[in-house]
CSV table of C-alpha atoms and ligand atoms in Angstrom, one decimal:
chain,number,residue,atom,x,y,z
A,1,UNK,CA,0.0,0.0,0.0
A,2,UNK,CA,0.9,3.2,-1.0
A,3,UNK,CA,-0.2,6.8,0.5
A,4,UNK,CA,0.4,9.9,-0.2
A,5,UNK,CA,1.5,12.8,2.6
A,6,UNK,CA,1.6,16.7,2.5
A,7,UNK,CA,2.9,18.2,5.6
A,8,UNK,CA,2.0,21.5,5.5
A,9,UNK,CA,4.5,24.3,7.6
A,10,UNK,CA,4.3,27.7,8.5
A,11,UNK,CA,6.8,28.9,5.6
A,12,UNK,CA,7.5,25.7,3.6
A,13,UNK,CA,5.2,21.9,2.6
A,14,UNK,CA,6.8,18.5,1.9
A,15,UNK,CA,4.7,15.9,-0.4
A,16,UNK,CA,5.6,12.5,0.0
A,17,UNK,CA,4.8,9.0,-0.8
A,18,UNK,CA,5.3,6.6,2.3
A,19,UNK,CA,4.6,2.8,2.7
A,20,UNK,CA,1.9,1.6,5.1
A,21,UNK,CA,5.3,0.6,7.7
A,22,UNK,CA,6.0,4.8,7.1
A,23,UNK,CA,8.9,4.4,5.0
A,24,UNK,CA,9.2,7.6,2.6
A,25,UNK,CA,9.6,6.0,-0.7
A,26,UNK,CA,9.7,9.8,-2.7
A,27,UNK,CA,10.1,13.3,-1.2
A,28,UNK,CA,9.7,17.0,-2.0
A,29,UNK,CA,9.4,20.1,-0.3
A,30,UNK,CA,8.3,23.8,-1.6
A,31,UNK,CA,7.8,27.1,-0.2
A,32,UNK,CA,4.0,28.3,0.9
A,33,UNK,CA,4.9,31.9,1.8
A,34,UNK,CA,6.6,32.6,-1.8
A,35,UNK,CA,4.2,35.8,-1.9
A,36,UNK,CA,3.4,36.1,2.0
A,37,UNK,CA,0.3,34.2,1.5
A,38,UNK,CA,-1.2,35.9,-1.0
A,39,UNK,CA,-1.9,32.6,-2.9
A,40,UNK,CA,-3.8,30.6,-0.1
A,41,UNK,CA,-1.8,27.7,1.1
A,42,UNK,CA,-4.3,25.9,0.1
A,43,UNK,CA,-4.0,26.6,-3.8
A,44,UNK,CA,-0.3,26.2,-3.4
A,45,UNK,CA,-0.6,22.9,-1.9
A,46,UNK,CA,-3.2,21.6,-4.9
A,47,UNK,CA,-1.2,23.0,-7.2
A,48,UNK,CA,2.5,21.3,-5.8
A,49,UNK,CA,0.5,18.2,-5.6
A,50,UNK,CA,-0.1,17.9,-9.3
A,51,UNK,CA,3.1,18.7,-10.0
A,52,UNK,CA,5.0,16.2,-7.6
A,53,UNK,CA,2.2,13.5,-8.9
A,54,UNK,CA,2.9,14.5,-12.6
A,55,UNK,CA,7.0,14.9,-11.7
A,56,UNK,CA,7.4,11.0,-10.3
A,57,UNK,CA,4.7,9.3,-12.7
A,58,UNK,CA,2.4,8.9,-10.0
A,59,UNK,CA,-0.5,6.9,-10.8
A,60,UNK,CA,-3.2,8.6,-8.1
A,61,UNK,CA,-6.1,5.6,-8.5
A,62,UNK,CA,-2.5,3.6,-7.2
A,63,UNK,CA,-2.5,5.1,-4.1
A,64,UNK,CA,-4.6,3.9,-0.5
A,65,UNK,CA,-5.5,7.6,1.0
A,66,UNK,CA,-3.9,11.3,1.9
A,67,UNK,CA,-2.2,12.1,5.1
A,68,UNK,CA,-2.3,15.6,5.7
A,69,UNK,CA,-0.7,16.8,9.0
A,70,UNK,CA,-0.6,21.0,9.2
A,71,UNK,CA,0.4,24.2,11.2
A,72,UNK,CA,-2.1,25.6,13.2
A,73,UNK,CA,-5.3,24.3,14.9
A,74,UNK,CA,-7.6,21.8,12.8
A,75,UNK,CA,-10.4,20.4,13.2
A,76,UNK,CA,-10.0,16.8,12.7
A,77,UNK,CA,-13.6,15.8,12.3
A,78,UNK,CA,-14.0,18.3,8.9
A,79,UNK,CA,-10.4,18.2,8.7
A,80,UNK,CA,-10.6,22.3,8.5
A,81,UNK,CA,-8.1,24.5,9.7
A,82,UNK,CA,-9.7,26.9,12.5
A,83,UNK,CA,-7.3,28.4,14.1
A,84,UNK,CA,-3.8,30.0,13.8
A,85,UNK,CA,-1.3,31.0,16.5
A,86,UNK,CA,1.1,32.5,13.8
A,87,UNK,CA,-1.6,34.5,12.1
A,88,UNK,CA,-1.2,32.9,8.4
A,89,UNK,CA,-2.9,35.1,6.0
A,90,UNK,CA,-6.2,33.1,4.0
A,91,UNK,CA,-5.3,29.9,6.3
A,92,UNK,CA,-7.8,29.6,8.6
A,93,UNK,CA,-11.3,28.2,7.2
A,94,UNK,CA,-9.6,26.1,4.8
A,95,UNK,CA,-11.2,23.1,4.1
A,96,UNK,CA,-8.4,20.9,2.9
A,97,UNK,CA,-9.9,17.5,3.9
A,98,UNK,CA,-13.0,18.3,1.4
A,99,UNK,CA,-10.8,20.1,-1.3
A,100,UNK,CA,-7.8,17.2,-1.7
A,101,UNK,CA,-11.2,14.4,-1.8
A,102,UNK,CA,-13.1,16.1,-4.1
A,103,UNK,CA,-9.9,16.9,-6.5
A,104,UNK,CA,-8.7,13.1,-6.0
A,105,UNK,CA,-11.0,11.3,-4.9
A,106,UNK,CA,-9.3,9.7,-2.2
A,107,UNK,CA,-9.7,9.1,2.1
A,108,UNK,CA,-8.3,12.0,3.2
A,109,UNK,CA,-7.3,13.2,6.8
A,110,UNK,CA,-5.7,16.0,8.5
A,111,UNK,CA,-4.4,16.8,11.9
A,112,UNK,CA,-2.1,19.1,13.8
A,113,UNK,CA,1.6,18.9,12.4
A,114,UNK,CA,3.1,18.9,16.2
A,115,UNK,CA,0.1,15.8,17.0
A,116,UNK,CA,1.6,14.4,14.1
A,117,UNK,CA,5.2,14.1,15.0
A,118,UNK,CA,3.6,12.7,18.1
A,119,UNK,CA,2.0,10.1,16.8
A,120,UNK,CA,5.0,9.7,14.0
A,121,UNK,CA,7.3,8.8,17.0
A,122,UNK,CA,5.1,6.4,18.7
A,123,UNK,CA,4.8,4.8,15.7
A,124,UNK,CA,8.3,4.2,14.4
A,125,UNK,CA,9.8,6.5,16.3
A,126,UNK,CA,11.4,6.9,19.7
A,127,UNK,CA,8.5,6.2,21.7
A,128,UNK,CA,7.6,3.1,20.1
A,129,UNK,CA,6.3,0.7,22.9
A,130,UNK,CA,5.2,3.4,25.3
A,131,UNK,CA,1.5,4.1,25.6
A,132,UNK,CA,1.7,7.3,27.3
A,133,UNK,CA,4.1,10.0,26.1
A,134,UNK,CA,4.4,14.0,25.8
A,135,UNK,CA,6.5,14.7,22.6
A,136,UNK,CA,7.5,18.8,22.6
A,137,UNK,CA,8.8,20.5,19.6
A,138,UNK,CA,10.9,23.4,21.0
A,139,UNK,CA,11.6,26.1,18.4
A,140,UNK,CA,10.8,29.6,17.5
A,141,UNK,CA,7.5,28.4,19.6
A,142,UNK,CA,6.4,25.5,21.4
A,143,UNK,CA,4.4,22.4,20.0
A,144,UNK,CA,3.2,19.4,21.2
A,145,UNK,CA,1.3,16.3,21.3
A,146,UNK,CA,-0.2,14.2,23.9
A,147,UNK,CA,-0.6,10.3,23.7
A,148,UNK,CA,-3.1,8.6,26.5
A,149,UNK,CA,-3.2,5.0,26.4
A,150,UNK,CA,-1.9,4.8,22.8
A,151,UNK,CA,-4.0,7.3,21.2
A,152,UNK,CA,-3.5,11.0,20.6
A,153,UNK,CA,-5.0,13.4,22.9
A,154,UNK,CA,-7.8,15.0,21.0
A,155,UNK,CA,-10.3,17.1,22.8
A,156,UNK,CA,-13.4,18.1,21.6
A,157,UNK,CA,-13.1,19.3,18.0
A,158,UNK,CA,-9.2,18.0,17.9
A,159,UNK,CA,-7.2,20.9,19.1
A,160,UNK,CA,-5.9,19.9,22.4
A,161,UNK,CA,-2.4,19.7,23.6
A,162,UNK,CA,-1.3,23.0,22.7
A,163,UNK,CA,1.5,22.7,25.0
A,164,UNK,CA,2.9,26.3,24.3
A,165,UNK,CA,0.3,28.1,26.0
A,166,UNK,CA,-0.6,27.1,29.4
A,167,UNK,CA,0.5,30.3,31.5
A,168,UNK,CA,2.9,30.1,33.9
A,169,UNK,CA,2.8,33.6,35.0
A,170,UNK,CA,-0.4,35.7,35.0
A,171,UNK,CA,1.6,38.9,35.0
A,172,UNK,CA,3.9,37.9,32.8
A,173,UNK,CA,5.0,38.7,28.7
A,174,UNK,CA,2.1,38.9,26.7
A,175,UNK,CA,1.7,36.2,24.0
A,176,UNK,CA,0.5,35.9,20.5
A,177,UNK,CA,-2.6,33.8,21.5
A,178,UNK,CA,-4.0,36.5,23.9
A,179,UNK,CA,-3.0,35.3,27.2
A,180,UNK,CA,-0.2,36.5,29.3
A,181,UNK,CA,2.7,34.5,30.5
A,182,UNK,CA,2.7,31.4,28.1
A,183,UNK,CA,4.9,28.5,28.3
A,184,UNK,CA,6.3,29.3,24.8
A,185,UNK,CA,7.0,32.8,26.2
A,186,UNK,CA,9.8,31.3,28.3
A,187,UNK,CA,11.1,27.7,27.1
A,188,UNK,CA,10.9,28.3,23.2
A,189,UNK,CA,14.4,28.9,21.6
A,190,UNK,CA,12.9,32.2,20.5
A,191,UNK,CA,12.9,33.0,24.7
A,192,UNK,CA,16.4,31.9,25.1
A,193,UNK,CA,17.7,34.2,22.2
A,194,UNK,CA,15.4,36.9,23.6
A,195,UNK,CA,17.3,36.3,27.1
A,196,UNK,CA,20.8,36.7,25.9
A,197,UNK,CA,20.3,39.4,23.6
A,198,UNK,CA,18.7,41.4,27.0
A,199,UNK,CA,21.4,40.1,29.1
A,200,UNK,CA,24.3,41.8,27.0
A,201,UNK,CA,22.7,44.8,26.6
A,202,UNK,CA,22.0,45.1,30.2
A,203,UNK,CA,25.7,45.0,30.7
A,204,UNK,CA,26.7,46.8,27.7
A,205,UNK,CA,29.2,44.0,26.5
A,206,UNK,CA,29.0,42.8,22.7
A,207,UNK,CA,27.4,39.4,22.3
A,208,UNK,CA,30.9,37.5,21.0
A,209,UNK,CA,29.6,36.4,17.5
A,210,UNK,CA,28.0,38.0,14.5
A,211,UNK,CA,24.8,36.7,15.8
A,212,UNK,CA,22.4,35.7,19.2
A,213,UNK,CA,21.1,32.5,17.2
A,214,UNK,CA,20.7,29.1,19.2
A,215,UNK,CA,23.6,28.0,17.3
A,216,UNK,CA,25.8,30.8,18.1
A,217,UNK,CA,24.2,30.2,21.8
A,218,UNK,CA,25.1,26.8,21.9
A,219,UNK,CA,28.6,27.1,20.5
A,220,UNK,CA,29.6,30.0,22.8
A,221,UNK,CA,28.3,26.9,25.6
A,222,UNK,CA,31.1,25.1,24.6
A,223,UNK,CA,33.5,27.6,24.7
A,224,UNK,CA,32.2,28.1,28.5
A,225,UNK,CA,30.9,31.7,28.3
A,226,UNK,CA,29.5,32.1,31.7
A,227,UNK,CA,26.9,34.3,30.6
A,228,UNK,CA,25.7,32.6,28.2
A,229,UNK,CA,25.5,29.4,30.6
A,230,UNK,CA,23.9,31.5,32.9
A,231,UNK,CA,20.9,32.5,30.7
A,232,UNK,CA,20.9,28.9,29.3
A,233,UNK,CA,20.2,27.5,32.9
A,234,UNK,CA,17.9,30.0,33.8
A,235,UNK,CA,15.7,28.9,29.7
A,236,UNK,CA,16.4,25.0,30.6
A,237,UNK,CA,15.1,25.5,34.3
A,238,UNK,CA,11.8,27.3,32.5
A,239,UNK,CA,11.4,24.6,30.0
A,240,UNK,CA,12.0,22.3,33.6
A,241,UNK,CA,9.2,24.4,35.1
A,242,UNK,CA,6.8,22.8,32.5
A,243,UNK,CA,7.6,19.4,31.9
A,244,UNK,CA,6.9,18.7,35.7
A,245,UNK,CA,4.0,20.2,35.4
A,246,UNK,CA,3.1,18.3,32.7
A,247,UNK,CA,4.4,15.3,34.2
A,248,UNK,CA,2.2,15.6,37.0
A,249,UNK,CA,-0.8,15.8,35.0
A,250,UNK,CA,-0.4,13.4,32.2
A,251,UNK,CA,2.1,10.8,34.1
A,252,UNK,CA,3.6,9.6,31.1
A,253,UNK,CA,6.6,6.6,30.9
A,254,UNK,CA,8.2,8.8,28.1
A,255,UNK,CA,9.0,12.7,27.3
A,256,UNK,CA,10.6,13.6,24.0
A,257,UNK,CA,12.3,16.9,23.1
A,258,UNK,CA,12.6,17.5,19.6
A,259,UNK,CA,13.0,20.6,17.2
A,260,UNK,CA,16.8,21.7,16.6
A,261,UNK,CA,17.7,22.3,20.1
A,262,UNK,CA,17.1,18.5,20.4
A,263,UNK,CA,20.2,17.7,18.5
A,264,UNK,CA,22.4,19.0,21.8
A,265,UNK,CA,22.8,16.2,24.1
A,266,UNK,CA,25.2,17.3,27.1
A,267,UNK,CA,24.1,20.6,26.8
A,268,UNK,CA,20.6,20.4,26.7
A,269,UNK,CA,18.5,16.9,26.9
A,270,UNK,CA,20.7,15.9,29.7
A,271,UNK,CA,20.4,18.8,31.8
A,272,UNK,CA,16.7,18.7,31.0
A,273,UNK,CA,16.0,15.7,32.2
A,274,UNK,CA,18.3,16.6,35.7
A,275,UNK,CA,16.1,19.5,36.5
A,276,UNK,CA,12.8,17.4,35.8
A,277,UNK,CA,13.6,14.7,37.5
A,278,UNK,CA,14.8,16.6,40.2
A,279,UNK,CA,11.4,17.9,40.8
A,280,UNK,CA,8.8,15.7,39.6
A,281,UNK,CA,6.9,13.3,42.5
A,282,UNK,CA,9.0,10.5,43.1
A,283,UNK,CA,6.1,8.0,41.8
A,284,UNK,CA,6.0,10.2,38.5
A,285,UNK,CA,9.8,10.4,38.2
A,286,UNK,CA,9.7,6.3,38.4
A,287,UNK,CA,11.2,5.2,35.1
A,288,UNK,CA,10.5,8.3,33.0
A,289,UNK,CA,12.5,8.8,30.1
A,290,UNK,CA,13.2,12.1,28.5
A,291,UNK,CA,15.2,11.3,25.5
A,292,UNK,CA,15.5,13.5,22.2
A,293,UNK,CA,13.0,13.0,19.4
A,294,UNK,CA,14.0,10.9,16.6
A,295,UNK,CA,12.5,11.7,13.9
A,296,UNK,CA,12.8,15.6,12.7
A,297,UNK,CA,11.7,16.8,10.2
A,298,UNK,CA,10.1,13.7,8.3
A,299,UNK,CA,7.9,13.3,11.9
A,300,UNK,CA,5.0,15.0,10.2
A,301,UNK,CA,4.4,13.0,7.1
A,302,UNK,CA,5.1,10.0,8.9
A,303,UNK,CA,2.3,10.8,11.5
A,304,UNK,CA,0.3,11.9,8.7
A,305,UNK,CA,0.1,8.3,7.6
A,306,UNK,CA,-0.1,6.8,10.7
A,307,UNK,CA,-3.6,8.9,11.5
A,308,UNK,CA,-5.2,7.7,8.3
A,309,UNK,CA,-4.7,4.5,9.1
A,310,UNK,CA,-5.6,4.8,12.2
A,311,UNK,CA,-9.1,6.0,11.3
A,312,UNK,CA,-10.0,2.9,8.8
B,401,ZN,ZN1,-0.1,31.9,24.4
């Protein structure tokens, strides 16, 4: 059995054909944001399908269903995007479940790209085995997925786990979503640059690279800048600050960390895992794993699959 998967970003979309074991037989990836979303996504994506199925002599009547997994909130039942943290121009109310099966005349279903990589890594990934696990896509925000006993945390119309913005501070930064003091605000990599750039310039000393990027960040770690260490502790001890909470609610065996941070094992995952550990209830801290996720960026095609199968 073959499927076909579009995983639909924030700036860029991969098409893909992956096996029903969610091995990606053919790849491609294209921008969405070529004219700041002046084309709908939507169009882009119908159009970039053709193409890729025209490009690789794909046969569609060949193929079992579409996996669709996609930034933003989405209703799973209509498989209709209705909401947007990001604030996508002509993305919200599109009805890509309805548009892909009327065009090909295939099953089609959509979720959340972060649920996605959730379910991607439980799947094949590195979570396989476990039935409860928080997977946590640290970036320029926060994403997440939630997986009780096996299946992906839903909610009512689809939308839950939006692990970026519980509020951790009721006085605190205001976010994008209308709240105050989000998780995101604090633990995202976004935070961490944010943190350094305001810790230089509070002591008037220039940051000792071209650029505050997590890279630079994590390669002045290595060279032991102790301000830099500093701020990183105080960002890891946030992120900390909401795993245990999350911990505590959702008692899962296994936690994965993934977005590029991820990739930093000493640095980060390790001393992520201390601080958690550290603090979580000693019957929730029994045999939890907090390990790096393992599969990056393919995790939302994968996942794709995964929940169209997993709905007949
Ligand atoms: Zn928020």
């Amino acid at each position: 059995m073959k499927f076909l998967s579009i995983d639909i970003g924030g700036t860029s979309a991969k098409t893909g054909i992956l096996n029903e074991n969610g091995s990606i037989l053919t790849k491609d990836s294209y921008s969405v944001c070529f004219d700041h979303y002046e084309t709908p996504i939507l169009n882009t994506i119908l159009k970039e399908t053709d193409s890729f199925l025209a490009k690789h002599n794909i046969n569609i009547s060949n193929l079992a269903g579409i996996g669709v997994s996609a930034t933003g909130q989405i209703d799973t039942h209509t498989g209709t995007v209705i909401g947007s943290a990001g604030h996508i121009k002509n993305w919200i109310g599109s009805p890509i479940k309805d548009k892909l099966a009327e065009k090909y005349h295939l099953p089609v279903s959509v979720i959340n790209d972060a649920d996605s990589a959730a379910i991607a890594e439980q799947w094949i990934g590195a979570a396989k085995g476990h039935k409860n696990a928080i997977v946590i896509t640290i970036g320029t925000g926060i994403g997440g997925g939630v997986i009780v006993n096996s299946s992906i945390l839903e909610g009512k119309l689809g939308i839950a786990g939006e692990l970026g913005h519980f509020s951790i501070n009721n006085q605190g930064i205001p976010c994008t979503c209308g709240n105050r003091g989000c998780y995101e605000r604090y633990a995202s990599t976004t935070a961490l640059i944010q943190m350094v750039r305001e810790k230089y310039e509070q002591l008037s000393k220039p940051f000792p690279a071209e650029k505050i990027n997590g890279r630079s960040i994590f390669h002045q770690l290595t060279l032991g800048n102790p301000i830099v260490e500093e701020m990183t502790d105080i960002w890891i001890s946030n992120i900390a600050d909401g795993l245990v909470s999350l911990t505590h609610i959702f008692n899962p065996e296994i936690i994965l960390i993934g977005g590029g941070v991820s990739a930093q094992k000493e640095l980060f995952i390790d001393k992520v895992r201390q601080k958690v550990l550290r603090r979580v209830m000693p019957q929730f801290a029994e045999g939890l794993l907090i390990e790096a996720a393992l599969l990056s960026n393919d995790a939302g095609m994968i996942g794709a699959v995964k929940a169209l199968l997993g709905t007949g």
